[in-house]
CSV table of C-alpha atoms in Angstrom, one decimal:
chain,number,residue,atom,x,y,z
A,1,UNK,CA,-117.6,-147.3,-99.6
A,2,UNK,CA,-114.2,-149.0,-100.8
A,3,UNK,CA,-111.8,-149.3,-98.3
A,4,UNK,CA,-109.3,-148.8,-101.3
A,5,UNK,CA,-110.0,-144.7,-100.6
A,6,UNK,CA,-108.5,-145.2,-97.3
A,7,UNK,CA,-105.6,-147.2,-98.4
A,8,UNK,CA,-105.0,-144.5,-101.2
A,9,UNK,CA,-105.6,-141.4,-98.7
A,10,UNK,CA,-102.6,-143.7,-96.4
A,11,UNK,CA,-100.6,-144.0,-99.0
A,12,UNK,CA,-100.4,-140.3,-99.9
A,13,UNK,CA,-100.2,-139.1,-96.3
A,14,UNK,CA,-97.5,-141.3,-96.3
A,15,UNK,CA,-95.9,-140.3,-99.3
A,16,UNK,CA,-95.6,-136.6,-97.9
A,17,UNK,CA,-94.0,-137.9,-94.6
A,18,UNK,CA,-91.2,-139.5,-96.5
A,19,UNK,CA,-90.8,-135.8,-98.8
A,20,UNK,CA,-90.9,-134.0,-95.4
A,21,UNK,CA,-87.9,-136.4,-94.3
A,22,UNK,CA,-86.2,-135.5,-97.8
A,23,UNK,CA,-86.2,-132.3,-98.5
A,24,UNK,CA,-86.5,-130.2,-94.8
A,25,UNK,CA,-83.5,-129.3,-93.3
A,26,UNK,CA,-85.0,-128.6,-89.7
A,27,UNK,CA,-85.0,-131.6,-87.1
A,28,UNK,CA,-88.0,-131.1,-85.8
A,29,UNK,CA,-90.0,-130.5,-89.0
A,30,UNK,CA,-88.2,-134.2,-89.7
A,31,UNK,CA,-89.7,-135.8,-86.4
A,32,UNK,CA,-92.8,-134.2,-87.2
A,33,UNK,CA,-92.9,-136.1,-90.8
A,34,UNK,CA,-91.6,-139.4,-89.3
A,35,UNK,CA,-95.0,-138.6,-87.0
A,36,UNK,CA,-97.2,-138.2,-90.0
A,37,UNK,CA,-95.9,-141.2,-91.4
A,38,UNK,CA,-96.7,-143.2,-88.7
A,39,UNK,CA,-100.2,-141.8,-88.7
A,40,UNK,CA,-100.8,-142.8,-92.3
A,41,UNK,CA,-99.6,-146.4,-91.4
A,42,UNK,CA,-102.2,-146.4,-88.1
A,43,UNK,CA,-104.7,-145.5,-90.4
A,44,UNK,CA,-104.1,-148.6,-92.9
A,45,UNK,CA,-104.4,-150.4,-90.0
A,46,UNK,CA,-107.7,-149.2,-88.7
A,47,UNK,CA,-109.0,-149.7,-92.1
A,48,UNK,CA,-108.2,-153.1,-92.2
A,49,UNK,CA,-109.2,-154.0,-89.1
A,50,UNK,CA,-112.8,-152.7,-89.7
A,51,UNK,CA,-112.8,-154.2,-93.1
A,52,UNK,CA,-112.6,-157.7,-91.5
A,53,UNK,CA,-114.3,-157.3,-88.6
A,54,UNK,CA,-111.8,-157.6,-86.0
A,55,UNK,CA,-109.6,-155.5,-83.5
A,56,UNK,CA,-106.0,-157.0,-83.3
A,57,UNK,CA,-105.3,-154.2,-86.1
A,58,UNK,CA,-106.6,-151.6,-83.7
A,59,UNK,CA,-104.4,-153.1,-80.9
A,60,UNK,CA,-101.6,-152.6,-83.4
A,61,UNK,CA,-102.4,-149.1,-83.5
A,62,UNK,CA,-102.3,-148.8,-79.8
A,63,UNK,CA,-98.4,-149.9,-79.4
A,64,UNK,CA,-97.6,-147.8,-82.7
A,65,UNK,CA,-98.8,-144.9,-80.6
A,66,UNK,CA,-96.8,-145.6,-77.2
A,67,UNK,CA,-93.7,-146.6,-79.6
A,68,UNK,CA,-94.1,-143.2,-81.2
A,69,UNK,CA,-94.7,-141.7,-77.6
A,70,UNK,CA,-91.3,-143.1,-76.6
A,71,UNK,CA,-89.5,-142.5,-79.7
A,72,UNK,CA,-90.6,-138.7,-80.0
A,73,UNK,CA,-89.5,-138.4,-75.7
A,74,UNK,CA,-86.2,-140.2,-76.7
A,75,UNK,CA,-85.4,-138.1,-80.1
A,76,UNK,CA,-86.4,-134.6,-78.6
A,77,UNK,CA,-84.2,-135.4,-76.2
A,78,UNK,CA,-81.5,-136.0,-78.3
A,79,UNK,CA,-82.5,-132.5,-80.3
A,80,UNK,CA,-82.2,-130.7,-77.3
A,81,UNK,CA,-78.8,-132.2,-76.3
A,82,UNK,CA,-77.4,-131.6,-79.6
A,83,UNK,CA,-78.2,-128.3,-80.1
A,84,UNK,CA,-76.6,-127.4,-76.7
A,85,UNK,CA,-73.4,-128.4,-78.4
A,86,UNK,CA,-74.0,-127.2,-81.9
A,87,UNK,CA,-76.1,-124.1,-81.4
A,88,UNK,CA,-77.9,-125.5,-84.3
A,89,UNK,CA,-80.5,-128.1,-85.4
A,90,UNK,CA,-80.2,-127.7,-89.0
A,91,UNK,CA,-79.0,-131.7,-90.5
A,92,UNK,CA,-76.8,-129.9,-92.7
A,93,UNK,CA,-74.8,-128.2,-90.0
A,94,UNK,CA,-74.6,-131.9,-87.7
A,95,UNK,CA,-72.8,-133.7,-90.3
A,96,UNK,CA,-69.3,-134.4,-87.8
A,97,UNK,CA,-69.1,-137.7,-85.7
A,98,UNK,CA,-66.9,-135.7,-83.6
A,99,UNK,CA,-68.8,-133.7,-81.2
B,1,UNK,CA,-123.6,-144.6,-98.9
B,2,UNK,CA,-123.3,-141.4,-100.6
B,3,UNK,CA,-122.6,-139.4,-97.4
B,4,UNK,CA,-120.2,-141.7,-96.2
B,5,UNK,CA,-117.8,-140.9,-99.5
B,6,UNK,CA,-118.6,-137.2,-99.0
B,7,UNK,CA,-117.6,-137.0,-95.4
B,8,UNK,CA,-114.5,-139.3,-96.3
B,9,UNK,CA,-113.9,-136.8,-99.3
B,10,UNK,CA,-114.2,-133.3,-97.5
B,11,UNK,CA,-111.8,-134.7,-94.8
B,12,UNK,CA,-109.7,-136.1,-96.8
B,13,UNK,CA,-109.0,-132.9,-98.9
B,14,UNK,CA,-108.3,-131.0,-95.3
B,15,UNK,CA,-106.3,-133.6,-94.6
B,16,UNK,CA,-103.6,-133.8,-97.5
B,17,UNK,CA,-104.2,-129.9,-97.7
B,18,UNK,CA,-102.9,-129.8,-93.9
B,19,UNK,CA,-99.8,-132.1,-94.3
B,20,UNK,CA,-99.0,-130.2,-97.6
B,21,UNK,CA,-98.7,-127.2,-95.4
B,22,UNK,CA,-96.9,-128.7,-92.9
B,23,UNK,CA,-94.2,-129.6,-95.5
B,24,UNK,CA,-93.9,-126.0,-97.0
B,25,UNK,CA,-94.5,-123.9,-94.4
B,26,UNK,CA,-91.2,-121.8,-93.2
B,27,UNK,CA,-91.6,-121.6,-89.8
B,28,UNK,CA,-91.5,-124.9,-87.6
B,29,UNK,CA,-94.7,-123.3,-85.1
B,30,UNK,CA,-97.0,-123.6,-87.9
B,31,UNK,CA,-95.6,-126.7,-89.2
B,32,UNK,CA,-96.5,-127.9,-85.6
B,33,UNK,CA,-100.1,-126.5,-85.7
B,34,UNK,CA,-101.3,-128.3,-89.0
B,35,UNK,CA,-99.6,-131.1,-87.7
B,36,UNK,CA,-102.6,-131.3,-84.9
B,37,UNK,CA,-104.9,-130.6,-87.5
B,38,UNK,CA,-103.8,-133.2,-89.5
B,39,UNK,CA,-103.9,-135.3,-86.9
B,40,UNK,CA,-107.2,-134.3,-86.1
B,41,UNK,CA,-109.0,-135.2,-89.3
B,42,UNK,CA,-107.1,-138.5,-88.7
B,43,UNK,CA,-109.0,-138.8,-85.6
B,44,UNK,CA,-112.4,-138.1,-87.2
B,45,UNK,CA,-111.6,-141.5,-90.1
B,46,UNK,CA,-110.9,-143.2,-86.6
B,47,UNK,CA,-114.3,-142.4,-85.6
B,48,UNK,CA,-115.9,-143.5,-89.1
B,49,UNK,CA,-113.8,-146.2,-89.4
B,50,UNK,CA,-115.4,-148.1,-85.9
B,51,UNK,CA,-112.6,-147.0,-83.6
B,52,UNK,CA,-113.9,-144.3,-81.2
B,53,UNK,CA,-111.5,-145.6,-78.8
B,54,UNK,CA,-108.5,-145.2,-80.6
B,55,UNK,CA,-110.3,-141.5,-81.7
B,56,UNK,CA,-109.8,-140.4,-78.2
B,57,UNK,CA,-106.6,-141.5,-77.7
B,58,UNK,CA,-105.1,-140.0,-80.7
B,59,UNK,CA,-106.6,-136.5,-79.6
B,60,UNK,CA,-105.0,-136.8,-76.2
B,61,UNK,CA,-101.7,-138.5,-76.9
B,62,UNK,CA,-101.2,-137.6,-80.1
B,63,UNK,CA,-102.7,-134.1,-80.7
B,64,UNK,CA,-102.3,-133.4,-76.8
B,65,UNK,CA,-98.9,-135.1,-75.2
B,66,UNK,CA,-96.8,-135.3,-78.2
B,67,UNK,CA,-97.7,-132.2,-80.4
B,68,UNK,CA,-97.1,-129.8,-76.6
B,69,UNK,CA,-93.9,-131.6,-76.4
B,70,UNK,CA,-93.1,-130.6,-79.9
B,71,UNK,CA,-94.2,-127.4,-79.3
B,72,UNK,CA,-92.3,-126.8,-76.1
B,73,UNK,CA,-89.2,-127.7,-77.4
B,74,UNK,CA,-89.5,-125.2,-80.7
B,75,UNK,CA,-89.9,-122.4,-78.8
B,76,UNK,CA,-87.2,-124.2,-75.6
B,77,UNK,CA,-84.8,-124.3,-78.7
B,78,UNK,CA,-85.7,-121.0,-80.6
B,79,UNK,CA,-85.7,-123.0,-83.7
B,80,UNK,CA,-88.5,-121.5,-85.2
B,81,UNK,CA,-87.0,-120.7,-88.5
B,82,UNK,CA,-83.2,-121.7,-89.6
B,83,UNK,CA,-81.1,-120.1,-92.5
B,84,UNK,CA,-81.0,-121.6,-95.4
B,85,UNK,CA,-78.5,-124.1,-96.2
B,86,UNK,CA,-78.8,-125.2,-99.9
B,87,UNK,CA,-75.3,-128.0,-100.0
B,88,UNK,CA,-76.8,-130.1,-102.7
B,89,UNK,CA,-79.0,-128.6,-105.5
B,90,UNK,CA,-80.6,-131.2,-107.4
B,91,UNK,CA,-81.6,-132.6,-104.1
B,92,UNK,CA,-84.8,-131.3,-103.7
B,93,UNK,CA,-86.0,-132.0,-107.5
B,94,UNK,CA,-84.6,-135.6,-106.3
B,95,UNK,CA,-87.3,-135.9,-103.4
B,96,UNK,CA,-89.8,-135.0,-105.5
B,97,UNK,CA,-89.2,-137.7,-108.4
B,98,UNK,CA,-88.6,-140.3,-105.7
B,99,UNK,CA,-91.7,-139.4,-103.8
B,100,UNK,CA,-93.4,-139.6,-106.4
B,101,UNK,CA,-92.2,-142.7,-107.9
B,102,UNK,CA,-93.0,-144.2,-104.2
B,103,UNK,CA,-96.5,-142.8,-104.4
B,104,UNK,CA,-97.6,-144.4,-107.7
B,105,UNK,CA,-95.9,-147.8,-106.5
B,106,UNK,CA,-98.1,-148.4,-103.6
B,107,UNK,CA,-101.2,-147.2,-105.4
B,108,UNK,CA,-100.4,-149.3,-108.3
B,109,UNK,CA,-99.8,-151.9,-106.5
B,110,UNK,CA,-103.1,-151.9,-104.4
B,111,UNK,CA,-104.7,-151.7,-107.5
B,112,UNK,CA,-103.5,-154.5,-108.7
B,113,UNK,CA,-103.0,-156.4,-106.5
B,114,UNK,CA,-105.5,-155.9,-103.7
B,115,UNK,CA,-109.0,-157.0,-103.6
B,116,UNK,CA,-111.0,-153.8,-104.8
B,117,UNK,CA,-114.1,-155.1,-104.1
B,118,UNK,CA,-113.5,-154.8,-100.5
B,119,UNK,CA,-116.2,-152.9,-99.2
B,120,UNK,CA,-116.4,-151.4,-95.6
B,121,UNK,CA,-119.5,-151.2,-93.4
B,122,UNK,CA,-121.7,-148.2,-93.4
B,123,UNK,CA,-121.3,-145.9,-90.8
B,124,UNK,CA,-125.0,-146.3,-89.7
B,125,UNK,CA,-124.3,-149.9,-89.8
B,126,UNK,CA,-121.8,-149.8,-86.9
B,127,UNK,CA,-121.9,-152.5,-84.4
B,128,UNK,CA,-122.1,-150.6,-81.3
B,129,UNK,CA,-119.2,-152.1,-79.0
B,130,UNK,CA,-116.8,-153.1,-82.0
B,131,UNK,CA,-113.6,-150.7,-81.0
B,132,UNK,CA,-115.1,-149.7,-77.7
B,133,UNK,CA,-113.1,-149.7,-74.6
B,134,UNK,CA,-114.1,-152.9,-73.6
B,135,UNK,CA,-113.9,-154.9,-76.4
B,136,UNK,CA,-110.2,-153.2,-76.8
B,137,UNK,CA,-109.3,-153.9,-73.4
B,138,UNK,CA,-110.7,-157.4,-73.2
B,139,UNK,CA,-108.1,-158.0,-75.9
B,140,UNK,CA,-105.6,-156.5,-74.5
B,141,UNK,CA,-105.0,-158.0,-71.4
B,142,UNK,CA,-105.9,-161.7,-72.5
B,143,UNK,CA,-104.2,-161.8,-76.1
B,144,UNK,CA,-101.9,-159.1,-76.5
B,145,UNK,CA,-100.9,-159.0,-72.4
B,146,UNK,CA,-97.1,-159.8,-73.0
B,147,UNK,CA,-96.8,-157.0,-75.7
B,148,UNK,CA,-98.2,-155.1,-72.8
B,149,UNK,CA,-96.1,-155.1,-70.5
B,150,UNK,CA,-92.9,-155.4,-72.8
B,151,UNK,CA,-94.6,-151.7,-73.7
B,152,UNK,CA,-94.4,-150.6,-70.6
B,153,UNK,CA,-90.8,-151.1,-69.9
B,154,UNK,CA,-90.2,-149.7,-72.8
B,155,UNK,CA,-92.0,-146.6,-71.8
B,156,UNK,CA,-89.7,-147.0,-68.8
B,157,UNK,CA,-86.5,-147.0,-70.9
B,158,UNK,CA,-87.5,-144.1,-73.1
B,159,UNK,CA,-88.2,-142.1,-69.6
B,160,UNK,CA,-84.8,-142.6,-67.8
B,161,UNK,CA,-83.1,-142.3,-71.8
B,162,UNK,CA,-84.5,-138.8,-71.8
B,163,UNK,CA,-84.0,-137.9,-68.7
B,164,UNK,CA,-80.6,-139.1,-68.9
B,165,UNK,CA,-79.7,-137.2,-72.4
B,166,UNK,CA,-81.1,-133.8,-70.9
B,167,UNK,CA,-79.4,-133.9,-68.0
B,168,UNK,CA,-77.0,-131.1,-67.6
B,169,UNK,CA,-73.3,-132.0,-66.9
B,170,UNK,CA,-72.2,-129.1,-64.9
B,171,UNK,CA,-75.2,-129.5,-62.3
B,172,UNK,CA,-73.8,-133.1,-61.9
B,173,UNK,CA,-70.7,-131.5,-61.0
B,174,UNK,CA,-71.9,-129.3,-59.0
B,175,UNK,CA,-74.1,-131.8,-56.7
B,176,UNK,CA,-70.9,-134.1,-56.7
B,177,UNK,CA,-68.9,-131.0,-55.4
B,178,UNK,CA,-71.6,-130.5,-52.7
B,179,UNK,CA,-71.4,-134.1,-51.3
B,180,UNK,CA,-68.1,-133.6,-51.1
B,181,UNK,CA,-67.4,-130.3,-49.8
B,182,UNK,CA,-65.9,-130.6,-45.8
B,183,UNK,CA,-69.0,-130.1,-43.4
B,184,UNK,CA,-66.6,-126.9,-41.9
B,185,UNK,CA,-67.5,-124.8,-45.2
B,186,UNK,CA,-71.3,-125.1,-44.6
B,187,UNK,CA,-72.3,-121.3,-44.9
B,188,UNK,CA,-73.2,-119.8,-41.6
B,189,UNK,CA,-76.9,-120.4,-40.7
């Protein structure tokens, strides 16, 4: 089969990661669209990859996932901390520098 | 042939159906659950794709470590649903145009650009080690054995960040009052 169905299928999971980022208003809904996008680029990458016949894309995959690992850690973190301050984690409600 | 691209179709339908019900759904536990199932199917195209490997360790990092995290903290937080806050009205119509302007970009592009008649393997056609532990780990720690370990501090950094952004202020105070309380207020044994 084509690998163009892949890239297509990527490009659409994609596509709703970036309209989760737009148009939710809940922080962790956002995290979890920033997730899917990342998934739709890993799986780009593990098309390729078996398309040419080689595994430095699948490596690429494997420090997208620990990146993510860290970055969801790091950014749940930072959820928790604000909504100890705010009482909220709606985006529209943290829109002050000032804590 | 024909069963690869119906495989690949089925999936890809409970796929897109899955993150489209991610998006809409109004409560952030169920956004959370298709999320794993999404993430799921992604696994499986992992697994026709040559990469059992990376199959595994998307169920178990992905759908297991990170989606439990997510989980715990919705229901830590309570943030199930929130209240709706509309500030800017056209914003949402906005999204949509945008995403979809962003959508038909890349696949124009592809299709343009990109060699369509780029075929991929069969599935019964697998070489057997290609993507197997081995062969990743073989080029892991010869090829790709800096990126490594620059991975692994930053797994380091994003441990002591978190732990360091969670950590409550008042129990600091309180341990720093306890080093420095006078040993002649020690409660009675």
């Amino acid at each position: 089969m084509p690998v163009s169905y892949y890239i297509v299928l990527s490009a659409v999971l994609f596509t709703l990661g970036a309209l989760g980022v737009l148009i939710r208003r809940n922080a962790l809904v956002i995290f979890m669209s920033v997730e899917l996008m990342l998934n739709a680029a890993n799986l780009a990458f593990v098309a390729f990859s078996q398309l040419y016949g080689t595994l430095n894309g699948q490596i690429f995959v494997f420090f997208v996932m620990t990146v993510a690992a860290a970055e969801v850690a790091v950014g749940l973190a930072l959820i928790v901390a604000i909504f100890r301050t705010k009482h909220s984690i709606n985006v529209d409600e943290i829109s002050s520098l000032k804590g | 042939m024909t069963a690869d691209i119906l495989l690949f179709l089925i999936l890809a339908v409970v796929s897109i159906a899955s993150a489209l019900a991610m998006l809409f759904s109004r409560n952030a536990i169920y956004s959370a659950l298709f999320l794993i199932l999404n993430f799921g199917t992604i696994s499986v195209f992992y697994l026709l794709l040559g990469a059992p490997f990376l199959a595994m360790v998307q169920v178990t990092v992905y759908a297991g470590a990170i989606m439990v995290l997510f989980l715990f903290v919705i229901m830590l937080l309570g943030a199930e649903q929130l209240r709706s806050t509309q500030t800017i009205p056209w914003q949402q119509p906005l999204a949509f145009l945008l995403g979809a302007i962003l959508l038909a970009e890349t696949v124009y592009l592809f299709f343009t650009i990109g060699d369509q008649g780029a075929a991929l393997p069969s599935i019964t056609a697998l070489v057997s080690d290609f993507g197997s532990p081995t062969a990743i780990g073989e080029l892991l720690f010869n090829q790709y054995l800096l990126p490594f370990e620059v991975t692994s501090v930053l797994l380091l950094v994003a441990m002591v960040g978190a732990i360091v952004l969670t950590k409550s202020e008042k129990k600091a105070g309180d341990l720093r009052a306890a080093i420095e309380r006078p040993l002649g207020n020690l409660p009675p044994e």
